[in-house]
């Protein structure tokens, strides 16, 4: 069986090849290793292979892992799951990034609960395919929410995130990614600190990279299939 270190090497290579194929710089796209439901020992293996960016979806599971791995102090922890308002304090206190901001109230709570010494990097989640089952703001709401978030001093607004519809044709997927790229470029015009477009997962990262993704979130490709995805 392939080790986590080997899967990481393969993913780095695939990301570089996709970037080159899209006429982008070799280092234009970062890899966020999504370790949800996987044990701390898997994260330690990825860390030993040199990886530093990890994403978690569930607040308590994430915080438990952050505390278990506290000595690995150069890990960058990203929260990428749905956010309930009673969980914002734990997120504000333990994570460096949040990809899943979908309403002002959550942003305000994170801002109030974040230490002023180190801003929390945030991305607005966009419900790009208008799915009732998915979190995120409508594309038409991005500009307003961005404007409000930009006034919150303990947050640093870095860009956008999406989870497009699964199991659609590559053409449809590409259209969703292209729409995100358009929104992202518009946001960059207004806010110079915006530099992150979080899109692409194990199944669609090449298409996402060809449409300007700057960070792909890979779970299965790095850690293997998840047996029990919590809902
Ligand atoms: C689980 C998850 C991923 C990783 O998905 P894979 O298909 O396993 O790569 C990425 N982003 C989010 C928001 C997730 O919940």
mmCIF file of N, CA, C and O and ligand atoms in Angstrom, residues 32 34 36 57-58 80-82 99 125 161-163 198 200-203 216-222 224-226 229, ligand 1:
data_model
loop_
_atom_site.group_PDB
_atom_site.id
_atom_site.type_symbol
_atom_site.label_atom_id
_atom_site.label_comp_id
_atom_site.label_asym_id
_atom_site.label_seq_id
_atom_site.Cartn_x
_atom_site.Cartn_y
_atom_site.Cartn_z
ATOM 1 N N UNK A 32 -3.933 21.835 0.804
ATOM 2 C CA UNK A 32 -4.452 21.693 2.164
ATOM 3 C C UNK A 32 -4.817 20.221 2.353
ATOM 4 O O UNK A 32 -5.656 19.690 1.622
ATOM 5 N N UNK A 34 -6.728 17.464 4.032
ATOM 6 C CA UNK A 34 -7.962 17.396 4.832
ATOM 7 C C UNK A 34 -7.957 16.101 5.640
ATOM 8 O O UNK A 34 -8.122 15.006 5.092
ATOM 9 N N UNK A 36 -9.916 15.222 8.288
ATOM 10 C CA UNK A 36 -11.137 14.880 9.045
ATOM 11 C C UNK A 36 -11.344 13.377 9.136
ATOM 12 O O UNK A 36 -11.088 12.668 8.147
ATOM 13 N N UNK A 57 -12.945 19.566 9.573
ATOM 14 C CA UNK A 57 -14.344 19.938 9.350
ATOM 15 C C UNK A 57 -15.198 20.023 10.592
ATOM 16 O O UNK A 57 -16.278 20.587 10.554
ATOM 17 N N UNK A 58 -14.789 19.323 11.648
ATOM 18 C CA UNK A 58 -15.628 19.231 12.831
ATOM 19 C C UNK A 58 -14.871 19.889 13.981
ATOM 20 O O UNK A 58 -13.700 19.575 14.215
ATOM 21 N N UNK A 80 -12.681 24.106 7.850
ATOM 22 C CA UNK A 80 -13.363 24.140 6.545
ATOM 23 C C UNK A 80 -14.803 23.646 6.610
ATOM 24 O O UNK A 80 -15.452 23.517 5.580
ATOM 25 N N UNK A 81 -15.320 23.367 7.805
ATOM 26 C CA UNK A 81 -16.669 22.790 7.907
ATOM 27 C C UNK A 81 -17.734 23.826 8.220
ATOM 28 O O UNK A 81 -17.449 25.005 8.408
ATOM 29 N N UNK A 82 -18.982 23.370 8.290
ATOM 30 C CA UNK A 82 -20.082 24.265 8.659
ATOM 31 C C UNK A 82 -19.886 24.807 10.078
ATOM 32 O O UNK A 82 -19.334 24.120 10.942
ATOM 33 N N UNK A 99 -12.429 28.701 6.242
ATOM 34 C CA UNK A 99 -12.835 28.778 4.831
ATOM 35 C C UNK A 99 -14.336 28.924 4.654
ATOM 36 O O UNK A 99 -14.796 29.082 3.529
ATOM 37 N N UNK A 125 -17.524 31.487 1.939
ATOM 38 C CA UNK A 125 -17.966 30.302 1.186
ATOM 39 C C UNK A 125 -19.114 30.689 0.260
ATOM 40 O O UNK A 125 -20.097 31.290 0.687
ATOM 41 N N UNK A 161 -14.168 30.500 -1.104
ATOM 42 C CA UNK A 161 -14.130 29.028 -1.116
ATOM 43 C C UNK A 161 -15.434 28.513 -1.705
ATOM 44 O O UNK A 161 -16.468 29.166 -1.593
ATOM 45 N N UNK A 162 -15.380 27.348 -2.356
ATOM 46 C CA UNK A 162 -16.630 26.719 -2.814
ATOM 47 C C UNK A 162 -16.500 25.207 -2.794
ATOM 48 O O UNK A 162 -15.406 24.652 -2.795
ATOM 49 N N UNK A 163 -17.664 24.568 -2.721
ATOM 50 C CA UNK A 163 -17.772 23.111 -2.878
ATOM 51 C C UNK A 163 -18.807 22.896 -3.972
ATOM 52 O O UNK A 163 -20.002 22.877 -3.708
ATOM 53 N N UNK A 198 -10.002 28.983 -2.614
ATOM 54 C CA UNK A 198 -9.965 27.603 -2.125
ATOM 55 C C UNK A 198 -10.989 26.783 -2.894
ATOM 56 O O UNK A 198 -12.180 26.840 -2.614
ATOM 57 N N UNK A 200 -11.382 22.910 -5.384
ATOM 58 C CA UNK A 200 -10.791 21.692 -5.908
ATOM 59 C C UNK A 200 -10.580 20.699 -4.775
ATOM 60 O O UNK A 200 -10.055 21.051 -3.723
ATOM 61 N N UNK A 201 -11.040 19.462 -4.996
ATOM 62 C CA UNK A 201 -10.889 18.392 -4.018
ATOM 63 C C UNK A 201 -10.247 17.214 -4.765
ATOM 64 O O UNK A 201 -9.782 17.360 -5.901
ATOM 65 N N UNK A 202 -10.202 16.046 -4.131
ATOM 66 C CA UNK A 202 -9.471 14.935 -4.756
ATOM 67 C C UNK A 202 -9.978 14.616 -6.162
ATOM 68 O O UNK A 202 -9.197 14.256 -7.036
ATOM 69 N N UNK A 203 -11.281 14.764 -6.394
ATOM 70 C CA UNK A 203 -11.855 14.349 -7.673
ATOM 71 C C UNK A 203 -11.828 15.391 -8.776
ATOM 72 O O UNK A 203 -12.087 15.067 -9.933
ATOM 73 N N UNK A 216 -5.981 23.748 -3.143
ATOM 74 C CA UNK A 216 -6.866 22.591 -3.281
ATOM 75 C C UNK A 216 -6.934 21.879 -1.932
ATOM 76 O O UNK A 216 -5.960 21.837 -1.183
ATOM 77 N N UNK A 217 -8.105 21.345 -1.629
ATOM 78 C CA UNK A 217 -8.331 20.674 -0.346
ATOM 79 C C UNK A 217 -8.466 19.174 -0.603
ATOM 80 O O UNK A 217 -9.471 18.712 -1.114
ATOM 81 N N UNK A 218 -7.408 18.422 -0.274
ATOM 82 C CA UNK A 218 -7.394 16.996 -0.606
ATOM 83 C C UNK A 218 -7.466 16.128 0.637
ATOM 84 O O UNK A 218 -6.603 16.215 1.515
ATOM 85 N N UNK A 219 -8.503 15.300 0.697
ATOM 86 C CA UNK A 219 -8.635 14.339 1.786
ATOM 87 C C UNK A 219 -8.266 12.954 1.299
ATOM 88 O O UNK A 219 -7.175 12.432 1.561
ATOM 89 N N UNK A 220 -9.164 12.352 0.532
ATOM 90 C CA UNK A 220 -8.995 10.988 0.034
ATOM 91 C C UNK A 220 -7.651 10.772 -0.671
ATOM 92 O O UNK A 220 -7.005 9.748 -0.452
ATOM 93 N N UNK A 221 -7.221 11.726 -1.475
ATOM 94 C CA UNK A 221 -5.983 11.556 -2.247
ATOM 95 C C UNK A 221 -4.758 11.436 -1.338
ATOM 96 O O UNK A 221 -3.746 10.872 -1.735
ATOM 97 N N UNK A 222 -4.845 11.961 -0.119
ATOM 98 C CA UNK A 222 -3.697 11.922 0.792
ATOM 99 C C UNK A 222 -3.847 10.815 1.849
ATOM 100 O O UNK A 222 -2.907 10.081 2.141
ATOM 101 N N UNK A 224 -6.477 8.447 2.002
ATOM 102 C CA UNK A 224 -7.318 7.293 1.655
ATOM 103 C C UNK A 224 -8.786 7.559 1.966
ATOM 104 O O UNK A 224 -9.135 8.597 2.523
ATOM 105 N N UNK A 225 -9.615 6.573 1.623
ATOM 106 C CA UNK A 225 -11.064 6.741 1.805
ATOM 107 C C UNK A 225 -11.413 6.896 3.280
ATOM 108 O O UNK A 225 -10.712 6.384 4.148
ATOM 109 N N UNK A 226 -12.485 7.616 3.523
ATOM 110 C CA UNK A 226 -12.976 7.769 4.901
ATOM 111 C C UNK A 226 -14.069 6.726 5.137
ATOM 112 O O UNK A 226 -14.991 6.607 4.351
ATOM 113 N N UNK A 229 -17.813 8.955 7.503
ATOM 114 C CA UNK A 229 -17.952 10.404 7.467
ATOM 115 C C UNK A 229 -19.089 10.788 8.391
ATOM 116 O O UNK A 229 -20.210 10.335 8.227
HETATM 117 C C1 LIG B 1 -14.007 16.361 3.010
HETATM 118 C C2 LIG B 1 -13.760 17.670 2.378
HETATM 119 C C3 LIG B 1 -12.723 17.834 1.438
HETATM 120 C C4 LIG B 1 -11.857 16.685 0.934
HETATM 121 O O1 LIG B 1 -12.590 15.872 0.092
HETATM 122 P P1 LIG B 1 -11.877 14.679 -0.746
HETATM 123 O O2 LIG B 1 -12.853 14.404 -1.826
HETATM 124 O O3 LIG B 1 -11.706 13.548 0.207
HETATM 125 O O4 LIG B 1 -10.595 15.199 -1.253
HETATM 126 C C5 LIG B 1 -12.505 19.106 0.936
HETATM 127 N N1 LIG B 1 -13.251 20.158 1.320
HETATM 128 C C6 LIG B 1 -14.249 20.042 2.217
HETATM 129 C C7 LIG B 1 -15.016 21.253 2.605
HETATM 130 C C8 LIG B 1 -14.529 18.794 2.765
HETATM 131 O O5 LIG B 1 -15.540 18.689 3.638
#
